[in-house]
Amino acid sequence: MSHQIATPEQHEHELAALRLIEHPIVREAYDRVFQHWLTEMDPSPAMRACYDWAFREVMFSAAIWSSNQDPLRPKVIAITRLEHPVGDQTVPGSRWGIDNPDSIYRVIPISGGEKYKIHGRVAERRLTENYFTLWDPNMNTVGLLSGHDLVLNEDRTFTITVDSDPADGRTNHIQSCPEAHEFYIRDVILDWALDEPNELRIERLGAEPATPPMSEDEQAELTASFMLRYADFTRGLSSGMLRGKPNRFALAYSADKGGALRNQFYVGGHFNLAEDEVYVVRVQDGGAAYFVVPLANVWGTTMDIVDRTSSLNKAQSVPDGDGAYTYVL
């Protein structure tokens, strides 16, 4: 296999998405959703200042994700990336949904009536967190396999079977259902100097597709609908973070619906600091192998994580004498 994320398939998909966002239907949706989201959020001056670049990222993520929705022609596609070059072109960032900077998010479309195999290979150093989550069309979990439960071959490769039948003795099996729509796969990088994401590829079993792929106009219409969906979904996420008074946590939950993962716990809030104020966060990890403290904006993207420190995880932090962690914003 090539690089785990920067695969030829990924690059081809990203370049196609660059062409897709120039389609007239998508351009019209871009302008319409821009005004819709801005009006609905009524942002503070600080949040308005980051809207233009954040909006571009969220909308490009919508183009990336919406163009991998064919369960008869599935691809393994990373949907949340920083800006990067592909050949002589610049591919925009595609962060959205209050992303975790340590997570690599990949999606694979499937149909509950089809059979698939997910082939992969893990690194010598196993990931602290890795989940193969099967979603319905509304991001509700209908199947889940933890990377900790993968049965590996001697060369660290694995195959996950996916179909509507029970496992019946098969290892690494995920039973799908009529509601099954796509896989949402999380690889969490704890130590960026040591950890590597899993290699993945998808194989659909059975006969060649009997129906043609979407036309350019059909794809553009789907992408336009994703753009509005992304804006409204993120507005809902941000409303939870903005609930209550600033400079405190207003949200704590764990779920297996709405894109959340039952194996993770989410705590959030918002801050509004004067020039002579700081925000102090104390974390007791409770024995958790992983946690992260990231900053994001109301548009659902994390902030500059390349040139500034706006996210720290457990491996990047030093505990206090009592084992807790203190962060000063």
mmCIF file of C-alpha atoms in Angstrom:
data_model
loop_
_atom_site.group_PDB
_atom_site.id
_atom_site.type_symbol
_atom_site.label_atom_id
_atom_site.label_comp_id
_atom_site.label_asym_id
_atom_site.label_seq_id
_atom_site.Cartn_x
_atom_site.Cartn_y
_atom_site.Cartn_z
ATOM 1 C CA MET A 1 0.000 0.000 0.000
ATOM 2 C CA SER A 2 0.986 3.666 -0.374
ATOM 3 C CA HIS A 3 0.817 6.270 2.394
ATOM 4 C CA GLN A 4 -2.048 5.449 4.741
ATOM 5 C CA ILE A 5 -3.962 8.685 4.041
ATOM 6 C CA ALA A 6 -2.363 10.358 0.998
ATOM 7 C CA THR A 7 -3.317 7.514 -1.321
ATOM 8 C CA PRO A 8 -3.732 7.870 -5.090
ATOM 9 C CA GLU A 9 -7.466 7.291 -4.549
ATOM 10 C CA GLN A 10 -7.595 10.102 -1.968
ATOM 11 C CA HIS A 11 -5.741 12.507 -4.247
ATOM 12 C CA GLU A 12 -7.952 11.676 -7.221
ATOM 13 C CA HIS A 13 -11.026 12.229 -5.063
ATOM 14 C CA GLU A 14 -9.763 15.581 -3.768
ATOM 15 C CA LEU A 15 -8.953 16.854 -7.250
ATOM 16 C CA ALA A 16 -12.421 15.815 -8.406
ATOM 17 C CA ALA A 17 -13.888 17.734 -5.455
ATOM 18 C CA LEU A 18 -11.998 20.844 -6.587
ATOM 19 C CA ARG A 19 -13.772 20.580 -9.923
ATOM 20 C CA LEU A 20 -17.089 19.819 -8.230
ATOM 21 C CA ILE A 21 -17.123 23.027 -6.163
ATOM 22 C CA GLU A 22 -16.961 25.037 -9.402
ATOM 23 C CA HIS A 23 -20.208 23.502 -10.703
ATOM 24 C CA PRO A 24 -22.917 26.205 -11.052
ATOM 25 C CA ILE A 25 -25.326 24.352 -8.752
ATOM 26 C CA VAL A 26 -22.657 24.097 -6.061
ATOM 27 C CA ARG A 27 -21.569 27.723 -6.496
ATOM 28 C CA GLU A 28 -25.153 28.900 -6.014
ATOM 29 C CA ALA A 29 -25.499 26.763 -2.885
ATOM 30 C CA TYR A 30 -22.178 28.071 -1.571
ATOM 31 C CA ASP A 31 -23.356 31.680 -1.729
ATOM 32 C CA ARG A 32 -26.811 30.864 -0.364
ATOM 33 C CA VAL A 33 -25.551 28.808 2.587
ATOM 34 C CA PHE A 34 -22.928 31.467 3.354
ATOM 35 C CA GLN A 35 -25.633 34.060 4.001
ATOM 36 C CA HIS A 36 -27.989 31.575 5.687
ATOM 37 C CA TRP A 37 -25.440 30.407 8.244
ATOM 38 C CA LEU A 38 -24.127 33.893 8.953
ATOM 39 C CA THR A 39 -27.648 35.190 9.582
ATOM 40 C CA GLU A 40 -28.643 32.264 11.791
ATOM 41 C CA MET A 41 -25.504 32.429 13.960
ATOM 42 C CA ASP A 42 -25.276 36.223 14.378
ATOM 43 C CA PRO A 43 -21.626 35.806 15.446
ATOM 44 C CA SER A 44 -19.474 37.955 17.668
ATOM 45 C CA PRO A 45 -16.800 40.083 15.940
ATOM 46 C CA ALA A 46 -14.147 37.492 16.824
ATOM 47 C CA MET A 47 -16.166 34.667 15.316
ATOM 48 C CA ARG A 48 -17.089 36.736 12.258
ATOM 49 C CA ALA A 49 -13.380 37.313 11.667
ATOM 50 C CA CYS A 50 -12.758 33.589 11.180
ATOM 51 C CA TYR A 51 -15.961 32.826 9.261
ATOM 52 C CA ASP A 52 -14.640 33.160 5.713
ATOM 53 C CA TRP A 53 -11.825 30.632 6.020
ATOM 54 C CA ALA A 54 -13.799 28.303 8.291
ATOM 55 C CA PHE A 55 -16.755 28.345 5.892
ATOM 56 C CA ARG A 56 -14.487 27.372 2.996
ATOM 57 C CA GLU A 57 -13.205 24.385 4.957
ATOM 58 C CA VAL A 58 -16.646 23.186 6.025
ATOM 59 C CA MET A 59 -18.029 23.484 2.510
ATOM 60 C CA PHE A 60 -15.073 21.657 0.974
ATOM 61 C CA SER A 61 -15.557 18.871 3.495
ATOM 62 C CA ALA A 62 -19.170 18.681 2.314
ATOM 63 C CA ALA A 63 -17.903 18.271 -1.251
ATOM 64 C CA ILE A 64 -15.425 15.573 -0.223
ATOM 65 C CA TRP A 65 -17.957 13.577 1.797
ATOM 66 C CA SER A 66 -20.934 13.963 -0.532
ATOM 67 C CA SER A 67 -18.944 12.664 -3.500
ATOM 68 C CA ASN A 68 -18.243 9.363 -1.728
ATOM 69 C CA GLN A 69 -21.841 8.238 -1.293
ATOM 70 C CA ASP A 70 -22.114 5.397 -3.796
ATOM 71 C CA PRO A 71 -22.302 2.028 -1.974
ATOM 72 C CA LEU A 72 -21.793 0.208 -5.276
ATOM 73 C CA ARG A 73 -18.501 2.045 -5.877
ATOM 74 C CA PRO A 74 -17.181 2.614 -2.349
ATOM 75 C CA LYS A 75 -13.907 4.327 -1.558
ATOM 76 C CA VAL A 76 -11.972 4.889 1.655
ATOM 77 C CA ILE A 77 -11.817 8.689 1.885
ATOM 78 C CA ALA A 78 -10.441 10.964 4.606
ATOM 79 C CA ILE A 79 -12.901 13.815 5.118
ATOM 80 C CA THR A 80 -11.212 16.108 7.652
ATOM 81 C CA ARG A 81 -7.754 17.338 6.622
ATOM 82 C CA LEU A 82 -5.602 20.442 6.719
ATOM 83 C CA GLU A 83 -4.792 22.351 3.548
ATOM 84 C CA HIS A 84 -2.184 20.480 1.501
ATOM 85 C CA PRO A 85 -0.765 20.281 -2.031
ATOM 86 C CA VAL A 86 -1.639 17.600 -4.559
ATOM 87 C CA GLY A 87 0.658 17.990 -7.523
ATOM 88 C CA ASP A 88 0.596 21.632 -8.538
ATOM 89 C CA GLN A 89 -2.799 22.283 -6.934
ATOM 90 C CA THR A 90 -3.710 23.350 -3.411
ATOM 91 C CA VAL A 91 -6.412 21.291 -1.742
ATOM 92 C CA PRO A 92 -8.319 23.326 0.875
ATOM 93 C CA GLY A 93 -8.682 22.222 4.453
ATOM 94 C CA SER A 94 -11.804 20.194 5.166
ATOM 95 C CA ARG A 95 -12.316 20.369 8.921
ATOM 96 C CA TRP A 96 -15.847 20.478 10.254
ATOM 97 C CA GLY A 97 -18.195 19.298 13.006
ATOM 98 C CA ILE A 98 -15.904 20.409 15.875
ATOM 99 C CA ASP A 99 -13.199 18.039 14.713
ATOM 100 C CA ASN A 100 -10.583 16.486 16.967
ATOM 101 C CA PRO A 101 -7.125 17.515 15.674
ATOM 102 C CA ASP A 102 -5.771 14.119 16.750
ATOM 103 C CA SER A 103 -8.376 12.126 14.839
ATOM 104 C CA ILE A 104 -8.184 10.892 11.281
ATOM 105 C CA TYR A 105 -11.732 10.494 10.014
ATOM 106 C CA ARG A 106 -12.421 8.219 7.050
ATOM 107 C CA VAL A 107 -15.749 7.241 5.493
ATOM 108 C CA ILE A 108 -16.858 4.281 3.388
ATOM 109 C CA PRO A 109 -20.377 4.173 1.877
ATOM 110 C CA ILE A 110 -22.149 0.822 2.060
ATOM 111 C CA SER A 111 -25.564 -0.708 1.476
ATOM 112 C CA GLY A 112 -27.173 -3.098 3.912
ATOM 113 C CA GLY A 113 -27.993 -5.398 1.019
ATOM 114 C CA GLU A 114 -24.398 -5.693 -0.213
ATOM 115 C CA LYS A 115 -21.364 -7.610 1.052
ATOM 116 C CA TYR A 116 -17.965 -6.030 1.632
ATOM 117 C CA LYS A 117 -14.504 -6.652 2.992
ATOM 118 C CA ILE A 118 -12.399 -3.959 4.645
ATOM 119 C CA HIS A 119 -8.738 -4.882 4.292
ATOM 120 C CA GLY A 120 -6.141 -3.181 6.444
ATOM 121 C CA ARG A 121 -2.877 -3.235 8.301
ATOM 122 C CA VAL A 122 -2.019 -1.785 11.685
ATOM 123 C CA ALA A 123 1.304 -0.234 12.656
ATOM 124 C CA GLU A 124 3.702 -1.959 15.045
ATOM 125 C CA ARG A 125 2.648 0.496 17.748
ATOM 126 C CA ARG A 126 -1.097 0.028 18.096
ATOM 127 C CA LEU A 127 -3.375 3.058 18.255
ATOM 128 C CA THR A 128 -4.790 3.997 21.634
ATOM 129 C CA GLU A 129 -8.212 4.643 20.073
ATOM 130 C CA ASN A 130 -9.544 3.253 16.780
ATOM 131 C CA TYR A 131 -13.196 2.587 15.915
ATOM 132 C CA PHE A 132 -15.051 1.246 12.889
ATOM 133 C CA THR A 133 -18.511 2.735 13.396
ATOM 134 C CA LEU A 134 -21.386 1.800 11.096
ATOM 135 C CA TRP A 135 -23.947 4.591 10.771
ATOM 136 C CA ASP A 136 -27.443 4.947 9.419
ATOM 137 C CA PRO A 137 -28.193 8.002 7.194
ATOM 138 C CA ASN A 138 -28.666 10.183 10.309
ATOM 139 C CA MET A 139 -25.278 9.397 11.903
ATOM 140 C CA ASN A 140 -26.799 6.983 14.410
ATOM 141 C CA THR A 141 -24.686 3.947 15.283
ATOM 142 C CA VAL A 142 -25.994 0.602 14.003
ATOM 143 C CA GLY A 143 -22.724 -1.333 14.291
ATOM 144 C CA LEU A 144 -19.329 -0.920 15.931
ATOM 145 C CA LEU A 145 -15.976 -2.685 16.037
ATOM 146 C CA SER A 146 -13.163 -1.403 18.245
ATOM 147 C CA GLY A 147 -9.652 -1.627 16.888
ATOM 148 C CA HIS A 148 -8.670 -3.257 20.175
ATOM 149 C CA ASP A 149 -10.830 -6.244 19.194
ATOM 150 C CA LEU A 150 -9.278 -6.779 15.759
ATOM 151 C CA VAL A 151 -7.835 -10.234 15.164
ATOM 152 C CA LEU A 152 -4.600 -9.788 13.211
ATOM 153 C CA ASN A 153 -2.504 -11.956 10.940
ATOM 154 C CA GLU A 154 1.211 -12.375 11.666
ATOM 155 C CA ASP A 155 2.060 -9.470 9.356
ATOM 156 C CA ARG A 156 -0.410 -7.202 11.226
ATOM 157 C CA THR A 157 -2.937 -7.295 8.389
ATOM 158 C CA PHE A 158 -6.637 -7.866 8.958
ATOM 159 C CA THR A 159 -9.884 -8.292 7.068
ATOM 160 C CA ILE A 160 -13.277 -7.129 8.353
ATOM 161 C CA THR A 161 -16.295 -8.798 6.769
ATOM 162 C CA VAL A 162 -19.444 -6.703 6.426
ATOM 163 C CA ASP A 163 -22.829 -8.145 5.498
ATOM 164 C CA SER A 164 -26.313 -8.678 6.890
ATOM 165 C CA ASP A 165 -25.588 -12.176 8.207
ATOM 166 C CA PRO A 166 -24.530 -13.024 11.777
ATOM 167 C CA ALA A 167 -20.826 -13.634 12.366
ATOM 168 C CA ASP A 168 -21.330 -17.426 12.646
ATOM 169 C CA GLY A 169 -17.761 -17.948 13.793
ATOM 170 C CA ARG A 170 -16.185 -15.256 11.624
ATOM 171 C CA THR A 171 -13.718 -12.986 13.387
ATOM 172 C CA ASN A 172 -13.651 -9.259 12.605
ATOM 173 C CA HIS A 173 -17.262 -9.273 11.423
ATOM 174 C CA ILE A 174 -19.706 -6.372 11.456
ATOM 175 C CA GLN A 175 -23.332 -7.267 10.818
ATOM 176 C CA SER A 176 -25.058 -4.638 8.712
ATOM 177 C CA CYS A 177 -28.787 -3.996 8.420
ATOM 178 C CA PRO A 178 -31.242 -2.320 6.029
ATOM 179 C CA GLU A 179 -30.557 1.046 7.699
ATOM 180 C CA ALA A 180 -26.772 0.782 7.267
ATOM 181 C CA HIS A 181 -25.455 3.700 5.229
ATOM 182 C CA GLU A 182 -21.728 4.194 5.757
ATOM 183 C CA PHE A 183 -18.706 3.543 7.919
ATOM 184 C CA TYR A 184 -17.256 6.395 9.938
ATOM 185 C CA ILE A 185 -13.762 5.311 10.965
ATOM 186 C CA ARG A 186 -11.744 7.096 13.638
ATOM 187 C CA ASP A 187 -7.980 6.643 14.064
ATOM 188 C CA VAL A 188 -6.831 8.693 17.060
ATOM 189 C CA ILE A 189 -3.165 9.721 17.116
ATOM 190 C CA LEU A 190 -1.969 10.087 20.708
ATOM 191 C CA ASP A 191 1.764 10.585 20.065
ATOM 192 C CA TRP A 192 2.403 12.197 16.689
ATOM 193 C CA ALA A 193 6.087 11.216 16.805
ATOM 194 C CA LEU A 194 5.305 7.514 17.227
ATOM 195 C CA ASP A 195 1.755 6.660 16.132
ATOM 196 C CA GLU A 196 0.679 5.897 12.569
ATOM 197 C CA PRO A 197 -2.849 5.448 11.195
ATOM 198 C CA ASN A 198 -4.063 2.131 9.880
ATOM 199 C CA GLU A 199 -3.850 1.243 6.204
ATOM 200 C CA LEU A 200 -7.325 0.619 4.772
ATOM 201 C CA ARG A 201 -8.975 -0.384 1.522
ATOM 202 C CA ILE A 202 -12.516 -1.504 0.721
ATOM 203 C CA GLU A 203 -13.664 -4.387 -1.471
ATOM 204 C CA ARG A 204 -17.271 -4.787 -2.557
ATOM 205 C CA LEU A 205 -18.196 -8.387 -3.295
ATOM 206 C CA GLY A 206 -20.604 -9.592 -5.965
ATOM 207 C CA ALA A 207 -21.439 -8.624 -9.528
ATOM 208 C CA GLU A 208 -20.567 -5.357 -11.231
ATOM 209 C CA PRO A 209 -23.007 -2.494 -10.495
ATOM 210 C CA ALA A 210 -26.165 -2.655 -12.575
ATOM 211 C CA THR A 211 -26.784 1.093 -12.336
ATOM 212 C CA PRO A 212 -24.570 3.945 -13.567
ATOM 213 C CA PRO A 213 -22.883 6.430 -11.228
ATOM 214 C CA MET A 214 -24.494 9.803 -10.612
ATOM 215 C CA SER A 215 -24.312 12.415 -13.340
ATOM 216 C CA GLU A 216 -22.414 15.645 -12.691
ATOM 217 C CA ASP A 217 -25.662 17.520 -12.084
ATOM 218 C CA GLU A 218 -26.971 14.835 -9.708
ATOM 219 C CA GLN A 219 -23.715 14.932 -7.763
ATOM 220 C CA ALA A 220 -23.845 18.723 -7.625
ATOM 221 C CA GLU A 221 -27.387 18.630 -6.227
ATOM 222 C CA LEU A 222 -26.301 16.151 -3.551
ATOM 223 C CA THR A 223 -23.302 18.286 -2.635
ATOM 224 C CA ALA A 224 -25.513 21.367 -2.373
ATOM 225 C CA SER A 225 -27.769 19.529 0.079
ATOM 226 C CA PHE A 226 -24.744 18.463 2.136
ATOM 227 C CA MET A 227 -23.597 22.086 2.370
ATOM 228 C CA LEU A 228 -26.835 23.184 4.003
ATOM 229 C CA ARG A 229 -26.874 20.075 6.183
ATOM 230 C CA TYR A 230 -23.347 20.781 7.416
ATOM 231 C CA ALA A 231 -24.216 24.361 8.307
ATOM 232 C CA ASP A 232 -27.375 23.463 10.206
ATOM 233 C CA PHE A 233 -25.786 20.456 11.935
ATOM 234 C CA THR A 234 -22.833 22.531 13.131
ATOM 235 C CA ARG A 235 -25.138 25.307 14.310
ATOM 236 C CA GLY A 236 -26.818 22.728 16.534
ATOM 237 C CA LEU A 237 -23.472 21.596 17.932
ATOM 238 C CA SER A 238 -22.402 25.156 18.637
ATOM 239 C CA SER A 239 -25.669 25.977 20.396
ATOM 240 C CA GLY A 240 -24.780 23.380 23.016
ATOM 241 C CA MET A 241 -21.347 24.905 23.504
ATOM 242 C CA LEU A 242 -22.816 28.409 23.786
ATOM 243 C CA ARG A 243 -25.484 27.431 26.294
ATOM 244 C CA GLY A 244 -25.279 29.257 29.627
ATOM 245 C CA LYS A 245 -22.730 31.789 30.813
ATOM 246 C CA PRO A 246 -19.232 32.040 29.324
ATOM 247 C CA ASN A 247 -16.032 30.837 30.957
ATOM 248 C CA ARG A 248 -17.473 27.568 32.191
ATOM 249 C CA PHE A 249 -18.375 24.164 30.802
ATOM 250 C CA ALA A 250 -22.002 23.948 29.736
ATOM 251 C CA LEU A 251 -22.123 20.589 27.989
ATOM 252 C CA ALA A 252 -21.206 17.028 28.949
ATOM 253 C CA TYR A 253 -22.512 13.976 27.148
ATOM 254 C CA SER A 254 -21.848 10.593 25.613
ATOM 255 C CA ALA A 255 -24.075 9.088 22.941
ATOM 256 C CA ASP A 256 -24.269 6.698 20.014
ATOM 257 C CA LYS A 257 -26.333 8.995 17.815
ATOM 258 C CA GLY A 258 -25.907 12.300 16.016
ATOM 259 C CA GLY A 259 -22.307 11.504 15.110
ATOM 260 C CA ALA A 260 -21.178 10.906 18.691
ATOM 261 C CA LEU A 261 -19.451 7.769 19.934
ATOM 262 C CA ARG A 262 -20.576 5.939 23.066
ATOM 263 C CA ASN A 263 -16.962 5.046 23.883
ATOM 264 C CA GLN A 264 -16.053 8.725 24.192
ATOM 265 C CA PHE A 265 -17.153 11.475 26.576
ATOM 266 C CA TYR A 266 -17.502 15.068 25.408
ATOM 267 C CA VAL A 267 -17.256 18.181 27.592
ATOM 268 C CA GLY A 268 -17.648 21.662 26.121
ATOM 269 C CA GLY A 269 -18.313 25.311 26.760
ATOM 270 C CA HIS A 270 -17.325 28.763 25.571
ATOM 271 C CA PHE A 271 -15.142 31.571 26.859
ATOM 272 C CA ASN A 272 -15.078 35.361 26.674
ATOM 273 C CA LEU A 273 -11.941 36.791 28.254
ATOM 274 C CA ALA A 274 -10.734 40.317 28.912
ATOM 275 C CA GLU A 275 -7.145 41.218 28.066
ATOM 276 C CA ASP A 276 -6.066 40.697 31.691
ATOM 277 C CA GLU A 277 -7.932 37.397 32.208
ATOM 278 C CA VAL A 278 -7.039 33.752 31.666
ATOM 279 C CA TYR A 279 -9.153 30.614 31.546
ATOM 280 C CA VAL A 280 -7.787 27.760 33.680
ATOM 281 C CA VAL A 281 -8.846 24.186 32.932
ATOM 282 C CA ARG A 282 -8.028 21.325 35.316
ATOM 283 C CA VAL A 283 -8.350 17.777 34.015
ATOM 284 C CA GLN A 284 -8.456 14.626 36.117
ATOM 285 C CA ASP A 285 -8.187 11.884 33.507
ATOM 286 C CA GLY A 286 -9.758 9.158 35.642
ATOM 287 C CA GLY A 287 -7.322 6.652 34.193
ATOM 288 C CA ALA A 288 -8.252 7.392 30.577
ATOM 289 C CA ALA A 289 -5.509 6.490 28.113
ATOM 290 C CA TYR A 290 -6.420 9.467 25.936
ATOM 291 C CA PHE A 291 -7.963 12.901 26.236
ATOM 292 C CA VAL A 292 -7.584 16.154 24.322
ATOM 293 C CA VAL A 293 -8.222 19.832 25.085
ATOM 294 C CA PRO A 294 -8.834 21.610 21.746
ATOM 295 C CA LEU A 295 -10.015 25.088 20.793
ATOM 296 C CA ALA A 296 -12.636 25.525 18.090
ATOM 297 C CA ASN A 297 -14.828 28.259 16.653
ATOM 298 C CA VAL A 298 -18.612 28.384 16.332
ATOM 299 C CA TRP A 299 -18.293 27.252 12.704
ATOM 300 C CA GLY A 300 -17.123 23.827 13.864
ATOM 301 C CA THR A 301 -13.469 23.909 12.877
ATOM 302 C CA THR A 302 -10.516 23.763 15.199
ATOM 303 C CA MET A 303 -8.234 26.771 15.096
ATOM 304 C CA ASP A 304 -4.667 27.117 13.774
ATOM 305 C CA ILE A 305 -2.904 23.945 14.940
ATOM 306 C CA VAL A 306 0.140 24.308 12.675
ATOM 307 C CA ASP A 307 1.695 27.599 13.784
ATOM 308 C CA ARG A 308 0.042 28.007 17.196
ATOM 309 C CA THR A 309 -0.757 25.804 20.168
ATOM 310 C CA SER A 310 -4.522 25.461 20.129
ATOM 311 C CA SER A 311 -4.840 21.786 21.061
ATOM 312 C CA LEU A 312 -3.039 19.588 23.582
ATOM 313 C CA ASN A 313 -3.623 15.915 24.275
ATOM 314 C CA LYS A 314 -2.420 13.697 27.102
ATOM 315 C CA ALA A 315 0.876 12.793 25.435
ATOM 316 C CA GLN A 316 1.579 16.473 24.743
ATOM 317 C CA SER A 317 0.937 17.514 28.353
ATOM 318 C CA VAL A 318 2.827 17.298 31.645
ATOM 319 C CA PRO A 319 0.827 16.335 34.747
ATOM 320 C CA ASP A 320 0.915 18.267 37.993
ATOM 321 C CA GLY A 321 2.247 16.711 41.171
ATOM 322 C CA ASP A 322 -1.174 15.301 42.016
ATOM 323 C CA GLY A 323 -1.547 13.653 38.597
ATOM 324 C CA ALA A 324 -4.038 16.183 37.249
ATOM 325 C CA TYR A 325 -3.389 18.406 34.238
ATOM 326 C CA THR A 326 -3.646 22.206 34.211
ATOM 327 C CA TYR A 327 -4.195 24.226 31.033
ATOM 328 C CA VAL A 328 -4.080 28.023 30.881
ATOM 329 C CA LEU A 329 -5.777 29.839 28.025
#
